[in-house]
Tab-separated table of C-alpha atoms in Angstrom:
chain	number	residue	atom	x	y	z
A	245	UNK	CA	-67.210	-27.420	1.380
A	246	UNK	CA	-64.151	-26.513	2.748
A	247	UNK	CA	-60.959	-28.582	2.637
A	248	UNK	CA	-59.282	-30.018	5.164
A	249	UNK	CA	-55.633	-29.282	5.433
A	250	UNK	CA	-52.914	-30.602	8.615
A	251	UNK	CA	-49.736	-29.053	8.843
A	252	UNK	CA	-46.927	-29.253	11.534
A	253	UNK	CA	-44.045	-26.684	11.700
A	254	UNK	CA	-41.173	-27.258	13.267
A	255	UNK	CA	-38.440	-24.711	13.722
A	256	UNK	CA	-34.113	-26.282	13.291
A	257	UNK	CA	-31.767	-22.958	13.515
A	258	UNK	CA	-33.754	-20.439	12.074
A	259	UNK	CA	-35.916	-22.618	9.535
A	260	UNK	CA	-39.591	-23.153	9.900
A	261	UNK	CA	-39.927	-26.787	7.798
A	262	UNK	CA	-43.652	-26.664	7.110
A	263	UNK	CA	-45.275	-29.479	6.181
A	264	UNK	CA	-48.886	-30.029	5.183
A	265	UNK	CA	-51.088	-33.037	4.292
A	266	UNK	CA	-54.680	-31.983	2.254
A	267	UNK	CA	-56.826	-34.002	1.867
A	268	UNK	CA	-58.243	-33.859	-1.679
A	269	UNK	CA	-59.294	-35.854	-4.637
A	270	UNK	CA	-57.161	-34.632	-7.132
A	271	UNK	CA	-59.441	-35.063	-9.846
A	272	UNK	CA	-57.780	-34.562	-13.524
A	273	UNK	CA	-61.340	-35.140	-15.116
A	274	UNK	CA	-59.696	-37.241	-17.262
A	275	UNK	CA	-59.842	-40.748	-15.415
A	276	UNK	CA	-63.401	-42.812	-16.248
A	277	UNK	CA	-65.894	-44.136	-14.319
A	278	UNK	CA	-66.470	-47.748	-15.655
A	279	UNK	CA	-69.731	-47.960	-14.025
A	280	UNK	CA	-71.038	-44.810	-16.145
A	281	UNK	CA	-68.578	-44.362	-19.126
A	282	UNK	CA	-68.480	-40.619	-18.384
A	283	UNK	CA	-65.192	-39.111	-16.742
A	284	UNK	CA	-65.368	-38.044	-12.853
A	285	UNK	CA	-65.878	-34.481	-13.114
A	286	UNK	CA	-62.330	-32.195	-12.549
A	287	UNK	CA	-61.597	-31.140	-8.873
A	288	UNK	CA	-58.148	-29.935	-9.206
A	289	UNK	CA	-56.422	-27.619	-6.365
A	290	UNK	CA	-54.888	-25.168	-8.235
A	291	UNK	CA	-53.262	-22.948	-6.391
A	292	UNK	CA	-51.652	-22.791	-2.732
A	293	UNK	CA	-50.414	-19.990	-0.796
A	294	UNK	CA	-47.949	-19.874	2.388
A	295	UNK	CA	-47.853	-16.747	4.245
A	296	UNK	CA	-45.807	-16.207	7.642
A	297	UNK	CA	-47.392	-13.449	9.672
A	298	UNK	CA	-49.256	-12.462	6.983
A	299	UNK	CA	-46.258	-11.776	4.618
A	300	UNK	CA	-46.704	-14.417	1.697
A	301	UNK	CA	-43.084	-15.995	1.333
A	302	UNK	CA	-44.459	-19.424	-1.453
A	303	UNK	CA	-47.479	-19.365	-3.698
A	304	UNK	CA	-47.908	-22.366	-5.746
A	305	UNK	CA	-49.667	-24.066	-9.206
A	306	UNK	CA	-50.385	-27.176	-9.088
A	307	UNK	CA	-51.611	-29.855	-12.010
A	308	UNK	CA	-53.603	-33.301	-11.713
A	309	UNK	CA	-49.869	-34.848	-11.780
A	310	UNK	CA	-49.687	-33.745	-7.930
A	311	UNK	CA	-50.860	-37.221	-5.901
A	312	UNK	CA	-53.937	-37.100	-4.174
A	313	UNK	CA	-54.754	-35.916	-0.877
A	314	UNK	CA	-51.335	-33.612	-1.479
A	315	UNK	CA	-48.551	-33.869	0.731
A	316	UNK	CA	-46.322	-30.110	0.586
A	317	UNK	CA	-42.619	-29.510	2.790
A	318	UNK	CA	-41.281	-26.103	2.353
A	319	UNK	CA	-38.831	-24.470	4.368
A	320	UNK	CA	-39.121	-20.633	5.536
A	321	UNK	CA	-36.400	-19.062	7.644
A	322	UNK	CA	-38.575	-17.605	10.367
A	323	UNK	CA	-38.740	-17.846	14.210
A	324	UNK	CA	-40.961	-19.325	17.273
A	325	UNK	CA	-43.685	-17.479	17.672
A	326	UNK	CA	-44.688	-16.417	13.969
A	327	UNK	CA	-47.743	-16.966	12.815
A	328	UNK	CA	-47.737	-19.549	9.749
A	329	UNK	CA	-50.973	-19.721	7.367
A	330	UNK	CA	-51.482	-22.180	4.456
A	331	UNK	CA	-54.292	-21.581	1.770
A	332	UNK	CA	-55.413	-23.486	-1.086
A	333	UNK	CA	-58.281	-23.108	-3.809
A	334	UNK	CA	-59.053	-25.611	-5.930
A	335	UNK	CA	-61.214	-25.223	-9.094
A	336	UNK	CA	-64.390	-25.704	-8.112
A	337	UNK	CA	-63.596	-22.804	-5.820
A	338	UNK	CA	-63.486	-24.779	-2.522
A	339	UNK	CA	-61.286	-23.281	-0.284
A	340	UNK	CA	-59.408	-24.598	2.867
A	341	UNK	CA	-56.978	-22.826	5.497
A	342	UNK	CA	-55.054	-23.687	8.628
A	343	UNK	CA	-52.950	-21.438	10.843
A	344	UNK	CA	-50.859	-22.181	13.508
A	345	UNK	CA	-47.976	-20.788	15.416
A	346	UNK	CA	-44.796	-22.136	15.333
A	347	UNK	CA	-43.072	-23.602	18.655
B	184	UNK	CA	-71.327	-3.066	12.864
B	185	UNK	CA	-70.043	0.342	13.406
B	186	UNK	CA	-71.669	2.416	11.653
B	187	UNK	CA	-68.310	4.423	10.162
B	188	UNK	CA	-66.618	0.696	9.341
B	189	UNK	CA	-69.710	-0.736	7.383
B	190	UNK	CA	-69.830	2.248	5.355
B	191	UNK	CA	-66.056	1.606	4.689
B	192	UNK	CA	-66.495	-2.059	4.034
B	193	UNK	CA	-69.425	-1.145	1.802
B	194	UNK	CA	-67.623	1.222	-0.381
B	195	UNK	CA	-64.353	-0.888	-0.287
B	196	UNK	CA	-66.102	-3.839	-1.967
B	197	UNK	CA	-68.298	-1.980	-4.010
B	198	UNK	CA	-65.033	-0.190	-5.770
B	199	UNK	CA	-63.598	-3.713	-6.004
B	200	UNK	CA	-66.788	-4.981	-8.189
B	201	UNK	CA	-66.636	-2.030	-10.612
B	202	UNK	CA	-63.430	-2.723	-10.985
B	203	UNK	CA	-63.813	-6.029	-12.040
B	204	UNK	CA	-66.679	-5.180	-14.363
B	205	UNK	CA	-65.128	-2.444	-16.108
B	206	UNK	CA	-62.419	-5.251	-16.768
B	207	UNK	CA	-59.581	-3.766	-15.009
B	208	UNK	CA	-59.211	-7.216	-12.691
B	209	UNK	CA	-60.249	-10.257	-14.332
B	210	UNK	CA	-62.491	-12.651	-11.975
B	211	UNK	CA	-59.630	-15.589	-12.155
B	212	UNK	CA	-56.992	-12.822	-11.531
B	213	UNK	CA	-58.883	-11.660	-7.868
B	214	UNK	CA	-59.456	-15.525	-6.510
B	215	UNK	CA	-55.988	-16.837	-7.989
B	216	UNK	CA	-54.696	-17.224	-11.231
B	217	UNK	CA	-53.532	-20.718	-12.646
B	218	UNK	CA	-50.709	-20.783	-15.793
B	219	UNK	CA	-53.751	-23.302	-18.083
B	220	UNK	CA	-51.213	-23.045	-21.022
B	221	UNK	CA	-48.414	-24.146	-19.476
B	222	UNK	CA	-49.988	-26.743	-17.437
B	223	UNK	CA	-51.953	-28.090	-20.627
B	224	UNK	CA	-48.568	-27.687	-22.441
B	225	UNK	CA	-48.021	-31.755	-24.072
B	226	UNK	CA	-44.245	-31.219	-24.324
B	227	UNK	CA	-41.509	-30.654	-21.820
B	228	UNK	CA	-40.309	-27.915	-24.068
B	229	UNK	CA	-43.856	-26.277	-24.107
B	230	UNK	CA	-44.749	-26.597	-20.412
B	231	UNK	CA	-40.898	-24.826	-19.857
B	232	UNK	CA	-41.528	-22.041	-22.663
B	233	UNK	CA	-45.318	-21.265	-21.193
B	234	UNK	CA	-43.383	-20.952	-16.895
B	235	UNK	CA	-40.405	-19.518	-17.702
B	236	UNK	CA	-40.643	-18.132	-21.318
B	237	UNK	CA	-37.315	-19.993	-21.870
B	238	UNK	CA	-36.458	-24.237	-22.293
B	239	UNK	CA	-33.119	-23.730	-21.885
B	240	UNK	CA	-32.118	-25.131	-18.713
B	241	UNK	CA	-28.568	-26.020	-17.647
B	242	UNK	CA	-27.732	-29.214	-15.295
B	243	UNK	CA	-26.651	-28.189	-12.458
B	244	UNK	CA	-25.197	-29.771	-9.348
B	245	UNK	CA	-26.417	-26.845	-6.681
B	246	UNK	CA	-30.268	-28.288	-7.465
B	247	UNK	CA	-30.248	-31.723	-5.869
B	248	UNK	CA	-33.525	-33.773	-7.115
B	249	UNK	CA	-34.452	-36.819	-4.203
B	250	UNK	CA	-36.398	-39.496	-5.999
B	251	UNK	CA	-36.986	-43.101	-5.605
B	252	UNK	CA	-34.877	-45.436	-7.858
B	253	UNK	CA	-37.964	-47.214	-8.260
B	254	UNK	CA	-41.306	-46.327	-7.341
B	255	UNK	CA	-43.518	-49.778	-6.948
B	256	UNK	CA	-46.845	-47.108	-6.906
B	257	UNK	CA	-46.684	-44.180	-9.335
B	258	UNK	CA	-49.124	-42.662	-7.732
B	259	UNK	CA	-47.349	-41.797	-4.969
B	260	UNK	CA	-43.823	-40.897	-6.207
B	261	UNK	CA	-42.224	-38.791	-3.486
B	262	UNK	CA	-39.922	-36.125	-4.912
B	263	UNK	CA	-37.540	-33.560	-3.260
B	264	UNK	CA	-35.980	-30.727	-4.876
B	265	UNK	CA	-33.516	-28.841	-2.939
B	266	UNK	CA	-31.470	-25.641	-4.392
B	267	UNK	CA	-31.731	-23.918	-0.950
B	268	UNK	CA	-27.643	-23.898	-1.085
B	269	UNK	CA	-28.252	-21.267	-3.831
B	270	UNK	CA	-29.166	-17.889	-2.843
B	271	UNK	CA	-32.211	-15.858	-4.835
B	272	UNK	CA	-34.163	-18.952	-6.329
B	273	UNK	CA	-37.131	-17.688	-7.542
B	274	UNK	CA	-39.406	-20.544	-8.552
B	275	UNK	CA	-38.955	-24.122	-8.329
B	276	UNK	CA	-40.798	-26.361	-11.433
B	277	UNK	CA	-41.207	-30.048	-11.272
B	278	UNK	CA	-41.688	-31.851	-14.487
B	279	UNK	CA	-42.546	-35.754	-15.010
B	280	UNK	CA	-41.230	-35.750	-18.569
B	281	UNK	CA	-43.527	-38.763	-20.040
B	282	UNK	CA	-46.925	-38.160	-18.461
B	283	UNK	CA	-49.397	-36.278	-20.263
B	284	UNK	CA	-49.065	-33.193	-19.201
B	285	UNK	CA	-45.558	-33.326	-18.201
B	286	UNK	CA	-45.760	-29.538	-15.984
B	287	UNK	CA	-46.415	-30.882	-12.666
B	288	UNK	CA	-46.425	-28.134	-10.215
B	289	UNK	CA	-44.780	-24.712	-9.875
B	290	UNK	CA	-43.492	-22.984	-6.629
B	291	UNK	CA	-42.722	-19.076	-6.640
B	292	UNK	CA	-40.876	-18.117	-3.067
B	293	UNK	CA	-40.904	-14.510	-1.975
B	294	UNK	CA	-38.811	-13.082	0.640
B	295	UNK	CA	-37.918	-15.880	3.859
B	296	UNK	CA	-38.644	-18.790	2.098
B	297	UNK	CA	-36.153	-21.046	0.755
B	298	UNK	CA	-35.600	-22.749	-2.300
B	299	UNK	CA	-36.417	-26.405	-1.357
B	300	UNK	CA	-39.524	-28.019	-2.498
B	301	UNK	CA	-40.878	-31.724	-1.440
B	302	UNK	CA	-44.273	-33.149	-2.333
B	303	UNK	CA	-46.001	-36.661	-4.100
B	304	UNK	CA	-46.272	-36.959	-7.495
B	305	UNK	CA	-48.402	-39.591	-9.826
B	306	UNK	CA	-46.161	-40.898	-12.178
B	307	UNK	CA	-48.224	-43.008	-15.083
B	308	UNK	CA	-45.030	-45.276	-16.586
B	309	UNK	CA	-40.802	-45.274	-15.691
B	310	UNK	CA	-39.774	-42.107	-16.645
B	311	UNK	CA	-37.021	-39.036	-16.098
B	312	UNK	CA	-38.123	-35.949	-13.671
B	313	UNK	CA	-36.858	-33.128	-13.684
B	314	UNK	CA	-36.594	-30.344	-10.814
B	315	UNK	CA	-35.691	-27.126	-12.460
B	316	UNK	CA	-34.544	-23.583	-10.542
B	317	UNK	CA	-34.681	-20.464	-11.498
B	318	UNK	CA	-32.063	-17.664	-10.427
B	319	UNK	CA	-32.081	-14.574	-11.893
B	320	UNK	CA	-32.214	-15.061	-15.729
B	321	UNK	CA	-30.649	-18.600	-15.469
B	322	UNK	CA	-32.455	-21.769	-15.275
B	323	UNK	CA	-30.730	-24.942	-13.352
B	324	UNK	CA	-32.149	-28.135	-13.359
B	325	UNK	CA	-31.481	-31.605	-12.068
B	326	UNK	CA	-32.789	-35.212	-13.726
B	327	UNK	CA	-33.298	-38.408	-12.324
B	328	UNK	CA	-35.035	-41.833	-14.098
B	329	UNK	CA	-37.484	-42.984	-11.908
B	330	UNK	CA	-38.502	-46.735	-12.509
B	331	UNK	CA	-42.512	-47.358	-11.738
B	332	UNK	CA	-43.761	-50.894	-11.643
B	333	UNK	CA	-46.802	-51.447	-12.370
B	334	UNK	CA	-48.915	-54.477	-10.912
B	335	UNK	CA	-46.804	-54.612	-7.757
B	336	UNK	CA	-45.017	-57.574	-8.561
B	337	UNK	CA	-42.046	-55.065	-7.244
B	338	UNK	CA	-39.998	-56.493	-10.360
């Protein structure tokens, strides 16, 4: 299944702020379910990669101490027109990606 | 297909497997790689030593940490960590010092990107974060208590 990722870039004198909402569980696979007494199993996005016109400028870890369905700003100095791409992988090995060009 | 590409493709990937079997590229190495030690790390100290090989940070007023004075759900703790008045950060850490597993994510930037880092964190009690910077050899960090009520009574 792939997961779902919405990100807006927005260019203020030569910055790209990207932001990006996922929208994950965030599992730790250490919270119980009381209706079973067994954990819910880990689904954990581990790592997530920014790239802008196919140059990778952040790569990111994450833990289960990120919130779920992840919310991520970074800034990139880059111009309209350039091509931005997020990717994430989580541990299951689901993968999501959105690209967009920046205005 | 074209007949010249597929043979290309075919040979591309098929270099790429017996490279992985004869243990040259571990499997978690080709789909991503994820720091386990650090991020299973109980200790602030640890979690530091297994990122940056080092726990000694420095406070430092170029790394600016934006957190909530109190956060009435700790689940949603929104934290900003800018050093992006610094040039040459390397990697931006975020630590919740109390929970768990107090390593809460790590950002490496490569060439454009700037050293400035915002995101929602769970928080499980009140607590200090910490966003740490590293530039060149030297470690910067910034701390901030962040109160979480629990129940939200807001008191």
């Amino acid at each position: 299944m792939s997961i779902n990722i919405r990100t807006r870039g927005q260019v203020r004198g030569g910055v790209a702020e990207i932001k990006s909402l996922i929208r994950h569980p965030m599992e730790s696979g250490a919270r119980m379910d009381q209706s079973t007494g067994k954990p819910f199993p880990m689904k954990l996005i581990q790592n997530v990669d920014v790239s802008v016109n196919g140059n990778r400028v952040v790569d990111a870890q994450w833990s289960a101490n990120v919130s779920t369905n992840p919310y991520m700003h970074v800034n990139v100095a880059a111009n309209s027109g350039d091509e931005v791409t997020i990717n994430v992988v989580d541990n299951t090995g689901d993968k999501g990606s959105d690209t967009f060009t920046l205005r | 297909m074209k007949r010249r590409s597929f043979l290309k493709a075919t040979l591309a990937t098929g270099a790429a497997s017996v490279a992985v079997s004869a243990g040259l590229l571990t499997p978690s190495k080709v789909l991503a790689s994820w720091n386990k030690q650090a991020f299973e790390a109980s200790t602030v100290d640890a979690a530091l030593n297994g990122v940056f090989g080092s726990a000694n940070a420095a406070s430092s007023d170029d790394v600016k940490l934006t957190a909530p004075a109190i956060a009435e759900n700790g689940a949603v703790t929104p934290i900003t960590v800018d050093a992006s008045g610094i040039d040459g950060v390397e990697s931006i850490v975020i630590i919740a010092t109390d929970n768990p597993n107090p390593l809460v994510c790590e950002y490496k930037f490569h060439g454009a990107a700037q050293g400035f880092v915002s995101t929602r964190i769970r928080m499980g009690s009140t607590q200090t974060v910490m966003g740490i910077a590293k530039v060149g050899d030297n470690l910067l960090k910034a701390e901030q208590e962040v109160r979480v009520t629990i129940g939200g009574c807001g008191g």
